[in-house]
XYZ file of C-alpha atoms in Angstrom:
310
model
C -21.667 -5.199 -10.333
C -22.611 -2.257 -8.108
C -21.562 -2.873 -4.513
C -19.495 -5.962 -5.393
C -16.275 -4.228 -4.332
C -17.689 -2.445 -1.307
C -14.942 -1.427 1.092
C -12.094 -2.598 -1.141
C -9.132 -0.286 -1.727
C -7.967 0.473 -5.271
C -5.190 2.607 -6.762
C -5.440 3.689 -10.416
C -2.656 5.516 -12.257
C -3.444 7.869 -15.131
C -6.916 8.219 -13.659
C -7.949 11.650 -14.932
C -8.861 10.575 -18.481
C -9.385 7.638 -20.807
C -9.332 4.104 -19.463
C -8.128 5.207 -16.037
C -10.945 7.712 -15.619
C -13.516 5.157 -16.756
C -12.141 2.424 -14.497
C -12.124 4.827 -11.544
C -15.805 5.628 -12.044
C -16.719 1.947 -12.353
C -14.726 1.007 -9.257
C -16.539 3.741 -7.330
C -19.897 2.527 -8.603
C -18.953 -0.924 -7.303
C -18.259 0.530 -3.841
C -14.455 0.672 -3.811
C -12.307 3.338 -2.178
C -10.166 4.620 -5.064
C -6.992 6.677 -5.107
C -6.512 8.413 -8.444
C -2.878 9.010 -9.391
C -2.503 11.867 -11.878
C 0.436 13.858 -13.204
C -1.404 17.150 -13.751
C -2.913 18.947 -10.779
C -5.364 20.805 -13.033
C -6.633 17.707 -14.833
C -6.637 15.619 -11.672
C -8.658 18.153 -9.702
C -11.087 18.551 -12.594
C -11.671 14.783 -12.713
C -12.025 14.680 -8.939
C -14.614 17.459 -9.033
C -16.593 15.626 -11.717
C -16.543 12.424 -9.703
C -17.522 14.304 -6.558
C -20.453 15.919 -8.341
C -21.574 12.599 -9.778
C -21.184 10.776 -6.464
C -23.033 13.422 -4.471
C -25.737 13.933 -7.070
C -24.617 17.541 -7.413
C -25.147 18.192 -3.701
C -23.666 21.466 -2.494
C -22.770 19.684 0.741
C -20.129 17.512 -0.888
C -16.635 18.474 0.237
C -13.134 18.224 -1.123
C -9.832 18.940 0.542
C -6.851 19.809 -1.642
C -3.388 20.075 -0.181
C -0.469 22.221 -1.239
C 2.951 21.286 -2.501
C 4.006 18.376 -4.685
C 0.779 16.447 -4.318
C -2.890 16.980 -3.739
C -5.323 14.836 -1.831
C -9.034 15.173 -2.360
C -11.956 13.060 -1.297
C -15.466 12.503 -2.502
C -18.045 10.121 -1.111
C -20.702 8.159 -2.909
C -24.078 7.889 -1.197
C -25.132 4.411 -0.132
C -21.937 2.467 -0.828
C -19.351 4.139 1.393
C -17.117 4.538 -1.652
C -14.555 7.316 -1.639
C -12.132 8.774 -4.140
C -8.800 10.389 -3.302
C -6.349 12.230 -5.521
C -2.569 11.963 -5.469
C -0.223 13.791 -7.832
C 2.906 12.138 -9.213
C 4.879 12.055 -12.447
C 5.645 8.373 -13.009
C 8.630 9.210 -15.215
C 10.368 10.655 -12.143
C 11.529 8.004 -9.717
C 11.675 10.419 -6.774
C 8.012 11.235 -7.448
C 7.149 7.540 -7.468
C 8.952 6.924 -4.184
C 7.234 9.882 -2.547
C 3.867 8.683 -3.868
C 4.472 5.179 -2.535
C 5.415 6.638 0.839
C 2.160 8.568 1.066
C 0.112 5.578 -0.050
C 1.715 3.163 2.395
C 1.271 5.677 5.216
C -2.498 5.769 4.792
C -3.365 2.438 3.139
C -2.476 -0.610 5.260
C -3.768 -2.870 2.487
C -4.415 -2.482 -1.241
C -6.869 -4.787 -2.966
C -6.568 -3.551 -6.551
C -3.721 -1.790 -8.372
C -4.408 -0.630 -11.935
C -1.187 0.413 -13.673
C -2.719 2.412 -16.511
C -0.818 5.675 -17.024
C 0.859 5.853 -20.400
C 2.559 8.277 -22.765
C 3.781 8.197 -26.362
C 6.326 10.964 -26.882
C 6.902 12.323 -30.401
C 10.638 12.782 -29.814
C 13.315 10.956 -27.893
C 13.462 12.818 -24.603
C 14.755 11.612 -21.270
C 13.623 11.345 -17.694
C 15.647 12.953 -14.888
C 17.354 9.583 -14.373
C 18.378 9.436 -18.038
C 15.833 6.944 -19.386
C 13.796 7.357 -22.565
C 10.609 8.993 -21.329
C 8.069 6.556 -22.809
C 9.925 3.595 -21.289
C 10.449 5.460 -18.015
C 6.756 6.278 -17.639
C 5.027 3.239 -19.076
C 7.314 0.594 -17.601
C 9.822 1.778 -15.005
C 7.429 4.021 -13.080
C 4.875 1.232 -12.714
C 7.562 -1.356 -11.972
C 8.917 0.762 -9.125
C 5.498 1.694 -7.735
C 4.289 -1.908 -7.758
C 7.388 -3.186 -5.965
C 7.128 -0.441 -3.332
C 3.485 -1.390 -2.702
C 4.131 -5.135 -2.465
C 3.486 -5.384 1.283
C 0.193 -3.495 0.948
C -0.850 -5.734 -1.957
C 0.033 -8.842 0.039
C -2.012 -7.540 2.971
C -5.018 -6.932 0.691
C -6.650 -8.818 -2.137
C -3.587 -8.134 -4.256
C -5.067 -7.867 -7.751
C -2.695 -6.148 -10.212
C -3.931 -5.124 -13.670
C -1.318 -3.781 -16.084
C -2.870 -1.930 -19.007
C -0.799 -2.937 -22.015
C -1.686 -2.812 -25.705
C -2.046 -5.012 -28.733
C 0.806 -2.837 -29.971
C 3.133 -4.943 -27.798
C 3.229 -7.332 -30.755
C 5.416 -4.779 -32.565
C 7.698 -4.413 -29.570
C 11.176 -5.862 -29.823
C 13.373 -5.828 -26.750
C 15.877 -8.115 -28.470
C 16.681 -5.667 -31.297
C 19.373 -4.067 -29.146
C 20.670 -4.334 -25.617
C 18.101 -3.527 -22.922
C 20.319 -0.735 -21.654
C 20.377 0.904 -25.086
C 16.594 0.615 -25.444
C 15.912 1.924 -21.942
C 18.304 4.858 -22.404
C 16.920 5.769 -25.832
C 20.140 4.974 -27.666
C 18.214 2.501 -29.864
C 15.249 4.865 -30.412
C 13.730 4.553 -33.896
C 10.448 6.434 -33.474
C 7.535 6.995 -31.124
C 5.536 3.950 -32.250
C 8.481 1.606 -31.671
C 9.166 3.154 -28.262
C 5.519 2.773 -27.292
C 5.388 -0.839 -28.519
C 8.558 -1.663 -26.599
C 7.096 -0.226 -23.401
C 3.859 -2.180 -23.852
C 5.851 -5.372 -24.405
C 7.673 -4.574 -21.163
C 4.263 -4.315 -19.444
C 3.361 -7.870 -20.465
C 6.773 -9.289 -19.509
C 6.529 -7.504 -16.144
C 3.063 -8.980 -15.635
C 4.183 -12.550 -16.233
C 7.303 -12.228 -14.092
C 5.293 -10.652 -11.249
C 2.893 -13.595 -11.368
C 5.827 -16.025 -11.260
C 7.683 -14.290 -8.443
C 4.797 -13.199 -6.233
C 2.254 -15.953 -6.753
C 3.187 -17.529 -3.434
C 2.284 -14.267 -1.701
C -1.311 -14.398 -2.889
C -0.759 -11.564 -5.375
C -2.062 -11.924 -8.928
C -1.039 -9.982 -12.023
C -2.734 -9.844 -15.415
C -2.254 -7.664 -18.497
C -5.002 -6.275 -20.681
C -5.238 -4.604 -24.061
C -8.236 -2.305 -23.418
C -9.183 -1.969 -27.086
C -8.300 0.575 -29.751
C -9.980 3.523 -28.103
C -10.527 7.203 -28.774
C -8.351 8.518 -25.930
C -5.976 11.441 -25.456
C -2.865 9.406 -26.270
C -3.474 9.764 -30.032
C -2.992 13.527 -29.691
C 0.439 13.122 -28.112
C 2.228 10.928 -30.620
C 4.530 12.218 -33.366
C 3.058 13.952 -36.410
C 2.942 10.998 -38.832
C 1.075 8.582 -36.511
C -1.178 11.421 -35.372
C -2.193 12.251 -38.923
C -2.697 8.560 -39.634
C -4.802 7.636 -36.606
C -6.680 10.776 -35.525
C -9.250 10.658 -38.380
C -10.158 7.121 -37.279
C -10.833 8.073 -33.653
C -14.363 8.965 -34.788
C -14.920 5.245 -35.332
C -13.093 3.966 -32.250
C -14.829 2.791 -29.102
C -15.002 5.061 -26.072
C -12.919 4.630 -22.897
C -15.708 2.725 -21.121
C -14.779 -0.344 -23.164
C -11.388 -0.190 -21.485
C -12.930 0.446 -18.080
C -15.050 -2.676 -18.451
C -11.974 -4.641 -19.529
C -10.290 -3.685 -16.248
C -13.394 -4.502 -14.222
C -13.558 -7.902 -15.895
C -10.325 -8.760 -14.084
C -11.127 -7.373 -10.623
C -14.869 -7.484 -9.967
C -15.509 -11.243 -9.856
C -14.158 -12.942 -6.683
C -14.247 -16.308 -8.459
C -11.350 -15.075 -10.631
C -9.025 -14.346 -7.708
C -6.730 -17.210 -8.706
C -6.401 -15.946 -12.290
C -2.848 -14.741 -12.844
C -0.148 -14.418 -15.477
C -2.637 -13.956 -18.334
C -3.037 -11.507 -21.207
C -6.471 -10.280 -22.272
C -7.655 -8.544 -25.430
C -10.440 -6.479 -23.864
C -12.410 -9.250 -22.080
C -11.129 -12.242 -24.040
C -7.998 -14.095 -22.999
C -5.432 -14.322 -25.777
C -1.885 -15.522 -26.325
C 0.511 -12.555 -26.506
C 3.471 -12.263 -28.854
C 6.248 -14.881 -28.732
C 8.663 -12.369 -27.238
C 6.146 -11.546 -24.501
C 6.293 -15.221 -23.495
C 10.096 -15.300 -23.349
C 10.806 -16.232 -19.746
C 14.514 -15.477 -19.984
C 13.758 -11.989 -21.313
C 11.207 -11.409 -18.536
C 13.761 -12.345 -15.892
C 16.435 -10.173 -17.494
C 14.066 -7.195 -17.739
C 13.103 -7.597 -14.075
C 16.737 -7.754 -12.970
C 17.721 -4.715 -15.006
C 14.614 -2.799 -13.892
C 15.612 -3.363 -10.258
C 19.040 -1.928 -11.079
C 17.585 1.005 -13.009
C 15.239 1.910 -10.138
C 17.985 1.485 -7.530
C 15.872 -1.268 -6.026
C-alpha cells in the first residue's frame, strides 16, 4: 500500500487519536498529503510532533511551523514519498469554526482527493452547541455535514472520496421517535447512548444522500463502522455506559483496525466507483432499515441545510 496515494490530498477530522490518528499515519505511509483537523491545540500538536518524528526518523532537522490564534498549521515531511502532514484546529460543534476551517482549507487546497469525517463525541449530559443543537448531534453530524458541503468544489476537483466513520450503534438510532427538530435540539434527549446512536444513524443517512445527490459530480461517499475499538470515546460517555464498557476495552481491538477499515475504502483505485455503501470494518453489510429510508435521508438533508444556514 505504501506509495499508492502519492501526491493525493486528504483531510481527516478527529485526527489526534483513535481511528483518525491511525488513518492519518496510514495515509502518510501511502504518500498522501494529510491535513489533520483537531479540536485541542495541545493534543493536535502532540500528534503532529509524533508524526513528524516518525516521518523524519527522529531527525533534528525536521521542522514544524505553528501559527497563533484560532488555528494552528504545522507540517512534517516523510522521506522518500513527498508526503506531508498539516494541522488545523477547529471545534466541529461550532458552525463558525467549521466555516473558518473550510475557508482556510479551500484557500490552500485547490483539490481534495480524500475526506475522512471521523471526529466524534458522546456527551454524558444534554448540553448544547452555540447554535442551540444537542452537542453530540452538532459535532458528529452537523459539523461534518457543513464541512463536506463547503468542500464540495474541492472534492469535485480531486478524486472526491468521502468516508464517514459511523458505528454499528446506528442500529439503535431512531430519528423517527420524535420530530427531527426535537432530536437535533435535544428536546427528545433520553441519554448519551441514544444521542450517540442517533448521530451515527445520521452519518449513514448523510452518506447515502450524498452519494445520490453528488454521484454525477464524480464524488463518492461510503460509511464505515471501524470496529468496537479501545479508543478515548469510552472515557467520555456517561457513568453507566463507562462502567459497563471500560473493563472490556482490554479485549477490544486497537485503533489500527479502524485505520485499515478507512484505507480499505480509499487506497484501491479500482474501487473509485464504489459509493453509497455501508461497511462493517472491511466487509460490506446492509445497515438498519431506518438507515435505508430514502425519505428520511432527504428530510434530514433538507433540515441540515436549514440548521447550518446553508
